[in-house]
Coordinates of C-alpha atoms in Angstrom, one line a residue:
V1 CA 0.0 0.1 0.3
V2 CA 1.3 3.7 -1.4
S3 CA 0.9 6.4 0.5
T4 CA 1.3 10.2 -1.2
Q5 CA 3.2 12.5 0.7
S6 CA 2.7 16.4 0.0
T7 CA 5.9 18.7 1.4
G8 CA 6.6 22.3 1.2
S9 CA 9.3 23.4 0.1
S10 CA 9.4 26.7 1.8
G11 CA 11.3 28.3 -1.1
I12 CA 11.0 30.5 -4.2
N13 CA 13.3 31.2 -6.4
A14 CA 14.6 35.0 -7.0
E15 CA 15.6 34.2 -10.3
Y16 CA 12.8 34.2 -12.1
G17 CA 9.9 36.9 -12.4
A18 CA 7.4 37.0 -9.6
D19 CA 4.7 38.9 -11.5
G20 CA 4.2 35.7 -14.3
T21 CA 6.9 36.9 -16.7
D22 CA 8.1 32.5 -16.9
F23 CA 4.8 31.2 -16.8
N24 CA 3.9 33.5 -20.2
N25 CA 7.4 32.3 -21.9
R26 CA 6.5 29.4 -21.2
V27 CA 3.1 29.3 -22.4
A28 CA 4.4 31.0 -25.8
E29 CA 7.2 28.6 -26.5
C30 CA 5.0 25.9 -26.7
R31 CA 2.2 27.8 -28.1
L32 CA 5.0 28.3 -30.6
A33 CA 6.3 24.4 -31.1
A34 CA 3.1 23.5 -31.3
R35 CA 2.8 25.4 -34.8
V36 CA 6.3 24.8 -36.0
V37 CA 5.7 21.3 -35.7
A38 CA 1.9 21.7 -37.0
A39 CA 4.5 23.4 -40.5
K40 CA 7.0 20.6 -40.5
V41 CA 3.9 17.6 -41.0
Q42 CA 2.4 20.2 -44.1
L43 CA -0.4 21.4 -41.6
D44 CA -2.4 24.9 -41.5
W45 CA -0.8 26.3 -38.4
T46 CA -2.9 29.1 -37.8
G47 CA -5.5 26.5 -36.9
I48 CA -3.5 24.6 -34.2
N49 CA -3.1 27.1 -31.1
T50 CA -2.1 24.7 -28.5
L51 CA -0.3 20.6 -29.3
R52 CA -3.5 18.7 -28.3
P53 CA -5.7 20.4 -31.7
L54 CA -2.2 19.0 -33.5
M55 CA -2.2 15.2 -31.9
V56 CA -6.6 15.3 -32.8
A57 CA -4.8 17.0 -36.2
K58 CA -2.7 14.2 -36.7
N59 CA -4.7 11.6 -34.8
W60 CA -1.4 10.7 -32.9
N61 CA -1.2 9.3 -29.5
P62 CA 1.0 11.0 -27.1
D63 CA 3.4 9.1 -28.4
D64 CA 3.1 9.9 -32.1
L65 CA 3.9 13.4 -30.3
L66 CA 7.0 13.0 -28.4
Q67 CA 8.2 11.9 -31.7
N68 CA 7.1 14.2 -34.1
V69 CA 8.7 16.6 -31.5
E70 CA 11.8 15.3 -31.0
E71 CA 12.3 14.7 -35.3
H72 CA 10.9 18.9 -36.1
L73 CA 12.5 20.9 -33.4
H74 CA 16.2 20.7 -33.0
S75 CA 17.6 20.8 -29.9
E76 CA 19.6 25.0 -30.6
P77 CA 16.7 27.4 -28.7
Y78 CA 14.9 29.7 -31.8
T79 CA 15.2 32.9 -32.8
K80 CA 12.2 34.8 -33.8
E81 CA 13.3 35.2 -37.1
E82 CA 13.9 31.6 -37.5
I83 CA 10.5 30.5 -36.1
M84 CA 8.2 34.0 -38.4
D85 CA 10.8 32.3 -41.6
I86 CA 9.7 28.4 -41.0
L87 CA 5.8 30.1 -40.5
G88 CA 5.7 32.5 -42.9
A89 CA 4.2 35.0 -40.7
S90 CA 3.7 38.4 -39.1
E91 CA 4.6 40.3 -37.1
E92 CA 1.4 40.8 -36.2
Q93 CA 1.4 37.4 -36.6
F94 CA 3.6 36.1 -33.9
A95 CA 3.0 38.6 -31.2
S96 CA -0.4 37.5 -31.3
I97 CA 0.9 34.0 -30.4
I98 CA 3.7 35.5 -27.5
G99 CA 1.0 37.6 -25.9
K100 CA 3.5 39.4 -23.1
S101 CA 6.4 37.0 -22.7
S102 CA 9.0 38.8 -23.1
N103 CA 11.9 35.9 -24.9
E104 CA 13.6 36.9 -27.1
K105 CA 15.0 33.6 -27.6
F106 CA 12.3 29.9 -27.2
R107 CA 13.8 26.9 -26.4
L108 CA 10.8 25.3 -28.0
R109 CA 12.2 21.8 -28.4
D110 CA 12.5 21.1 -24.6
R111 CA 9.9 22.8 -23.9
A112 CA 7.5 20.6 -26.1
V113 CA 9.1 17.5 -24.9
H114 CA 8.3 18.3 -22.1
V115 CA 4.7 18.4 -22.1
A116 CA 4.0 15.4 -24.9
G117 CA 6.5 13.5 -22.8
E118 CA 4.0 13.9 -19.6
A119 CA 0.8 13.1 -21.8
A120 CA 3.2 10.4 -22.6
R121 CA 3.5 9.5 -18.8
V122 CA 0.0 10.1 -17.7
A123 CA -1.0 7.3 -20.0
Q124 CA 1.9 4.9 -18.4
F125 CA 0.4 6.0 -15.5
R126 CA -2.9 5.0 -16.5
R127 CA -2.2 1.9 -18.0
I128 CA -0.2 0.2 -15.2
C129 CA -3.1 1.5 -12.8
D130 CA -5.4 -0.5 -15.2
E131 CA -2.9 -3.4 -15.9
D132 CA -0.5 -4.0 -12.9
P133 CA -2.1 -2.0 -10.0
S134 CA 1.0 -3.9 -8.1
N135 CA 4.0 -2.4 -9.8
V136 CA 4.2 0.5 -7.7
H137 CA 7.7 0.8 -8.8
G138 CA 6.6 1.4 -12.5
L139 CA 4.6 4.7 -11.1
G140 CA 7.8 5.9 -8.6
K141 CA 9.4 6.0 -12.3
L142 CA 7.7 8.3 -13.6
L143 CA 7.3 10.6 -10.9
N144 CA 10.8 10.6 -11.2
E145 CA 10.6 11.2 -15.0
S146 CA 8.1 13.4 -14.4
H147 CA 10.5 16.2 -12.0
M148 CA 13.4 16.0 -14.4
S149 CA 11.9 16.6 -17.7
L150 CA 9.8 19.4 -15.2
K151 CA 13.4 21.0 -14.0
D152 CA 15.5 19.7 -17.3
K153 CA 13.4 20.0 -19.9
Y154 CA 11.2 22.4 -18.6
D155 CA 12.9 25.1 -16.1
V156 CA 10.0 25.5 -13.4
S157 CA 12.2 23.4 -10.4
I158 CA 14.3 25.6 -7.6
E159 CA 16.7 24.3 -5.9
E160 CA 15.1 23.4 -2.2
L161 CA 12.2 21.0 -4.7
N162 CA 15.8 19.6 -6.1
N163 CA 16.4 18.9 -3.3
L164 CA 13.7 17.9 -1.0
T165 CA 12.7 15.2 -3.9
Q166 CA 15.4 13.3 -3.5
I167 CA 15.2 13.7 0.3
C168 CA 12.3 11.9 -0.2
R169 CA 13.8 9.3 -2.3
D170 CA 16.8 8.8 0.2
Y171 CA 14.2 8.2 2.7
G172 CA 12.0 5.6 0.7
A173 CA 9.9 7.2 -1.1
L174 CA 9.4 5.4 -4.3
G175 CA 8.9 8.5 -6.4
S176 CA 8.8 12.5 -5.9
R177 CA 8.0 15.3 -8.0
L178 CA 6.6 19.6 -7.6
V179 CA 3.5 19.9 -8.0
G180 CA 1.9 23.5 -8.9
A181 CA 3.2 25.3 -11.8
G182 CA 7.0 25.4 -10.1
F183 CA 8.9 27.9 -9.0
G184 CA 8.6 27.0 -5.2
G185 CA 5.6 25.2 -3.6
C186 CA 5.3 22.1 -2.9
T187 CA 6.3 18.4 -3.6
I188 CA 4.4 14.6 -3.4
S189 CA 6.3 11.3 -2.9
M190 CA 5.0 8.7 -3.0
V191 CA 5.9 6.2 -0.5
P192 CA 5.2 2.8 1.1
K193 CA 3.2 2.9 3.7
H194 CA 4.9 0.7 6.1
I195 CA 7.8 3.8 6.7
V196 CA 5.1 7.0 7.0
E197 CA 5.9 7.6 10.3
K198 CA 9.8 6.9 10.2
F199 CA 9.8 8.5 6.5
I200 CA 8.3 12.0 7.7
C201 CA 11.2 11.5 10.7
E202 CA 14.1 11.5 8.4
V203 CA 12.5 14.2 5.8
W204 CA 12.5 16.5 8.8
K205 CA 15.9 16.2 9.9
A206 CA 17.3 16.3 6.9
Y207 CA 15.0 19.2 5.4
Y208 CA 13.2 20.9 8.2
K209 CA 15.4 21.2 10.8
P210 CA 18.3 22.6 9.6
M211 CA 16.2 25.6 8.6
E212 CA 15.4 25.8 12.4
I213 CA 11.3 24.5 11.7
S214 CA 9.8 22.0 14.7
F215 CA 8.7 18.4 14.4
D216 CA 5.5 19.8 15.4
E217 CA 5.3 22.7 13.0
A218 CA 6.3 21.0 9.7
T219 CA 3.7 17.8 10.6
S220 CA 0.8 20.9 11.2
Q221 CA 2.2 23.0 8.4
H222 CA 4.6 21.1 5.8
L223 CA 4.4 17.7 6.6
F224 CA 0.4 16.4 5.3
V225 CA 0.1 12.3 4.3
T226 CA -3.1 11.7 2.2
A227 CA -4.1 8.4 0.4
P228 CA -4.9 7.5 -3.1
C229 CA -8.6 7.7 -4.1
P230 CA -10.8 8.8 -6.5
G231 CA -10.9 12.0 -8.8
A232 CA -13.1 13.9 -8.5
C233 CA -15.9 13.0 -11.0
V234 CA -20.4 15.0 -11.2
M235 CA -22.6 11.8 -9.5
K236 CA -26.4 11.2 -10.8
T237 CA -28.8 9.8 -8.7
A238 CA -31.7 8.0 -9.9

C-alpha cells in the first residue's frame, strides 16, 4: 500500500519573475512549438493553438506526439526571425502568438518534449493502474521522470524542490516530484505505507530541522499524508 506525501519547499526562486513573466514565456514557447511542428507536417498552423489540437488533427497518441516533436524541432533555441521564416508569419501574427512573453530566444524543443512526455507518462501511469496495479515501482519511476523533465526541460523547478525530492527518495519514497506550476511550492511523494512515520521523521531531520522548523510545525503545516482515491466526478442519482 502506498501513501502520498505532500511536502512544502518553503522556497521561492528570486531569479524567476514574480510577476508571472516566466509562466507567460512557457505558454508562448509551447504555442510556438505546436505551430512549428504543424508547419513541418504540412498542417495549416493558423488553426493550431496548442499541442493538443495538433494531436487531434494528426490522430496521434502521446507517443506519436513526442516522436514528432523530437523529429521536427531542433535542440538549439529558436530566434524570432527563424520562427517567422518557418511559419511565413507576419510581425503581427508572431506578436499575437507570444502574447506577454518577454523572450528573445525560444526553447521550443525542450518545452514541447516536456509537455508531450508528460502526456505519455500520464497514459503509462493509467495503463499500469489498469493492467498491473501492484507495480508501484513503475509508478514511482514515472513520478521521478516527471520531476526530472520539469527541472531540465520545462525549467520550472528550484534548488529547494530538487533537494527536497531527492531527500524524499533517499528516505524511501518510490517517486517524488514537484506539484503545481513550479518556481517554488510543494512536492508529492509515493511512500510505502509501512514506512510513513519513519519517512516523515527523516525528512524533517534532513530538510526542515536545519531551517529551525520544529517537528510539530513541520507536521502541522508542511508534511501531509493522504491516500490515493478517485478524482472529482459528477454523481447522478436516479
